[in-house]
Short mmCIF file of C-alpha atoms in Angstrom, two decimals:
data_model
loop_
_atom_site.label_atom_id
_atom_site.label_comp_id
_atom_site.label_asym_id
_atom_site.label_seq_id
_atom_site.Cartn_x
_atom_site.Cartn_y
_atom_site.Cartn_z
CA MET I 52 258.85 -10.91 269.49
CA ILE I 53 260.27 -13.89 267.67
CA VAL I 54 258.39 -16.67 265.87
CA PHE I 55 259.53 -19.64 263.82
CA PRO I 56 257.61 -19.98 260.54
CA ASN I 57 257.67 -23.63 259.57
CA SER I 58 257.79 -25.36 256.22
CA LYS I 59 255.38 -27.86 254.68
CA ILE I 60 255.37 -30.67 252.16
CA ASN I 61 252.71 -31.71 249.68
CA LEU I 62 251.71 -35.33 250.06
CA GLY I 63 250.80 -35.92 246.45
CA LEU I 64 249.88 -33.18 243.99
CA HIS I 65 247.09 -33.73 241.50
CA ILE I 66 246.61 -30.87 239.06
CA LEU I 67 243.07 -31.01 237.76
CA ARG I 68 242.79 -28.19 235.22
CA LYS I 69 243.85 -24.69 234.29
CA ARG I 70 241.34 -22.08 235.39
CA PRO I 71 240.20 -19.02 233.40
CA ASP I 72 242.04 -16.78 235.92
CA GLY I 73 245.37 -18.42 234.98
CA TYR I 74 245.67 -20.49 238.18
CA HIS I 75 245.25 -24.26 238.36
CA ASP I 76 242.76 -26.31 240.38
CA LEU I 77 244.60 -28.91 242.38
CA GLU I 78 244.26 -31.54 245.06
CA THR I 79 246.95 -32.18 247.64
CA VAL I 80 247.54 -32.74 251.32
CA PHE I 81 249.67 -30.09 253.03
CA TYR I 82 251.64 -31.41 255.98
CA PRO I 83 253.60 -29.09 258.34
CA LEU I 84 257.28 -29.77 258.98
CA THR I 85 259.66 -28.59 261.70
CA LEU I 86 262.20 -26.95 259.35
CA THR I 87 261.78 -23.24 260.16
CA ASP I 88 262.80 -19.71 259.39
CA VAL I 89 263.16 -17.12 262.17
CA LEU I 90 261.06 -13.95 262.12
CA GLU I 91 261.54 -11.12 264.60
CA ILE I 92 259.37 -8.01 264.78
CA ILE I 93 260.26 -5.13 267.09
CA PRO I 94 258.14 -1.97 267.48
CA LEU I 95 260.02 1.22 266.63
CA GLY I 96 259.50 4.49 268.43
CA SER I 97 258.46 7.44 266.27
CA HIS I 98 261.95 8.90 266.74
CA GLU I 99 263.68 5.75 265.42
CA SER I 100 262.37 5.68 261.86
CA SER I 101 260.62 7.88 259.37
CA THR I 102 259.38 4.78 257.46
CA PRO I 103 256.72 2.37 258.75
CA LEU I 104 258.87 -0.71 258.13
CA LEU I 105 262.58 -1.49 258.32
CA PHE I 106 263.06 -4.94 256.79
CA THR I 107 266.28 -6.96 256.85
CA VAL I 108 267.13 -10.53 255.83
CA SER I 109 269.95 -12.92 256.66
CA GLY I 110 270.64 -16.59 255.98
CA ALA I 111 269.74 -18.27 252.70
CA GLU I 112 269.64 -16.08 249.62
CA LEU I 113 266.24 -14.76 248.54
CA GLN I 114 265.07 -14.10 245.00
CA GLY I 115 263.57 -10.70 244.17
CA SER I 116 263.72 -7.32 245.83
CA PRO I 117 262.98 -6.78 249.54
CA SER I 118 259.88 -4.72 248.61
CA SER I 119 258.33 -7.78 246.95
CA ASN I 120 258.98 -10.05 249.97
CA LEU I 121 255.78 -11.57 251.32
CA CYS I 122 256.56 -10.36 254.86
CA VAL I 123 256.70 -6.78 253.58
CA ARG I 124 253.52 -7.31 251.59
CA ALA I 125 251.78 -8.77 254.68
CA PHE I 126 252.75 -5.68 256.71
CA GLU I 127 251.53 -3.36 253.93
CA LEU I 128 248.25 -5.28 253.64
CA LEU I 129 247.51 -4.82 257.34
CA LYS I 130 248.69 -1.20 257.26
CA LYS I 131 245.95 -0.42 254.69
CA ASP I 132 243.20 -1.60 257.07
CA PHE I 133 245.00 -0.52 260.25
CA PRO I 134 246.61 2.84 259.39
CA ASN I 135 247.67 3.32 263.02
CA LEU I 136 249.79 0.17 262.92
CA PRO I 137 253.07 1.32 264.49
CA ALA I 138 256.40 1.36 262.68
CA VAL I 139 258.36 -1.86 263.11
CA LYS I 140 261.73 -3.39 262.44
CA MET I 141 261.32 -6.82 260.91
CA HIS I 142 264.19 -9.27 260.53
CA LEU I 143 263.84 -12.55 258.66
CA HIS I 144 266.50 -15.24 258.95
CA LYS I 145 265.98 -17.72 256.10
CA THR I 146 266.80 -21.39 256.48
CA ILE I 147 263.93 -22.83 254.42
CA PRO I 148 265.22 -22.92 250.83
CA SER I 149 263.22 -20.69 248.51
CA GLY I 150 261.85 -22.17 245.32
CA ALA I 151 261.89 -25.66 246.80
CA GLY I 152 258.12 -26.14 247.20
CA LEU I 153 258.34 -26.02 251.00
CA GLY I 154 256.19 -22.90 251.43
CA GLY I 155 258.81 -20.86 253.29
CA GLY I 156 257.74 -17.49 251.89
CA SER I 157 254.08 -18.28 252.46
CA ALA I 158 254.79 -19.34 256.03
CA ASP I 159 256.78 -16.15 256.65
CA ALA I 160 253.84 -14.06 255.38
CA ALA I 161 251.23 -15.92 257.44
CA PHE I 162 253.35 -15.71 260.58
CA THR I 163 253.86 -11.98 259.94
CA LEU I 164 250.08 -11.48 259.87
CA GLN I 165 249.61 -13.48 263.06
CA LEU I 166 252.48 -11.82 264.92
CA LEU I 167 251.40 -8.28 264.05
CA ASN I 168 247.85 -9.17 265.09
CA LYS I 169 249.09 -10.44 268.45
CA MET I 170 251.71 -7.76 269.13
CA PHE I 171 249.40 -4.83 268.49
CA SER I 172 246.14 -6.40 269.71
CA LEU I 173 244.46 -5.83 266.36
CA GLY I 174 241.70 -8.32 267.17
CA ILE I 175 241.68 -9.90 263.71
CA PRO I 176 239.72 -13.18 263.86
CA THR I 177 241.13 -16.28 262.19
CA THR I 178 238.55 -16.06 259.40
CA GLN I 179 239.87 -12.61 258.42
CA LEU I 180 243.51 -13.70 258.78
CA LEU I 181 242.69 -16.42 256.24
CA VAL I 182 241.30 -13.77 253.86
CA TYR I 183 244.45 -11.65 254.21
CA ALA I 184 246.65 -14.73 253.75
CA ASN I 185 244.77 -15.70 250.59
CA GLU I 186 245.50 -12.24 249.13
CA LEU I 187 249.22 -12.93 249.61
CA GLY I 188 249.41 -16.39 248.05
CA SER I 189 247.57 -19.63 247.40
CA ASP I 190 249.19 -21.66 250.17
CA CYS I 191 249.50 -18.82 252.72
CA PRO I 192 246.14 -19.72 254.36
CA PHE I 193 247.51 -23.16 255.20
CA PHE I 194 250.06 -21.60 257.55
CA ILE I 195 247.31 -19.79 259.47
CA ILE I 196 245.76 -23.21 260.23
CA ASN I 197 249.15 -25.01 260.27
CA LYS I 198 247.73 -28.51 260.66
CA PRO I 199 247.51 -31.31 258.09
CA CYS I 200 244.94 -30.24 255.49
CA TYR I 201 243.38 -31.53 252.31
CA ALA I 202 243.75 -28.61 249.90
CA THR I 203 241.73 -27.91 246.78
CA GLY I 204 241.07 -24.93 244.52
CA ARG I 205 244.39 -23.09 244.08
CA GLY I 206 245.41 -24.61 247.43
CA GLU I 207 243.45 -22.08 249.48
CA MET I 208 240.39 -24.26 250.14
CA LEU I 209 241.39 -26.26 253.19
CA ALA I 210 239.86 -29.07 255.22
CA GLU I 211 241.75 -30.38 258.23
CA VAL I 212 242.58 -34.08 258.09
CA GLN I 213 243.65 -36.47 260.81
CA LEU I 214 247.18 -37.37 259.80
CA ASP I 215 250.12 -37.97 262.10
CA LEU I 216 253.47 -38.78 260.55
CA SER I 217 255.42 -38.37 263.79
CA ALA I 218 256.34 -42.07 263.75
CA TYR I 219 258.17 -41.49 260.46
CA GLN I 220 261.30 -39.59 259.58
CA VAL I 221 260.89 -37.08 256.76
CA VAL I 222 264.07 -36.58 254.75
CA LEU I 223 264.27 -33.47 252.58
CA VAL I 224 266.71 -33.40 249.70
CA TYR I 225 267.31 -29.97 248.20
CA PRO I 226 269.66 -29.93 245.19
CA GLY I 227 270.07 -26.14 245.29
CA ILE I 228 267.81 -25.48 242.31
CA HIS I 229 265.31 -22.62 242.61
CA ILE I 230 262.02 -23.20 240.79
CA ASP I 231 259.57 -20.31 240.63
CA THR I 232 256.12 -21.71 241.51
CA GLY I 233 254.23 -19.40 239.16
CA LEU I 234 256.55 -20.22 236.27
CA ALA I 235 256.32 -23.96 236.97
CA PHE I 236 252.52 -23.86 236.90
CA GLN I 237 252.50 -21.69 233.74
CA ASN I 238 254.36 -24.44 231.91
CA ILE I 239 251.89 -27.20 232.75
CA THR I 240 249.92 -28.39 229.75
#
């Protein structure tokens, strides 16, 4: 099966304070965009692979090792609770620039959770998908809901808002600079 994990923008970003756990409390509005990656997951027969996951990537360059990719981590997270989850081949084609604040990695992870749930009839309710997504990253839960949301906390506390920007054209400018989100937030004083 193939899905198209979309990007998002933050409409405003108000950082309130640094928390004792090292994260920051913030306020923002997440808004989904149509710029997407492509994620394909194919079940593998037991004779095709001795590993539970074959993961490949094409398109835009990714930072880090494949084992740290959020899609891989999403698969491993589900595999812990669903040990009979079949082996799969997962291919991610990146078009959303990484390190650009567009949530591409988070979207890929959330869509991985949803696709595995659907493909293998795991029966995971949305409330539990949100819990899994939150374990993967602060803005991952947004992509489970994937509607305009007012976000607080680390970005994981979400309330849907009525906001339609379809009458407007959103122009994204990406200068080719990768900014690690964790590092950016660490340097806020």
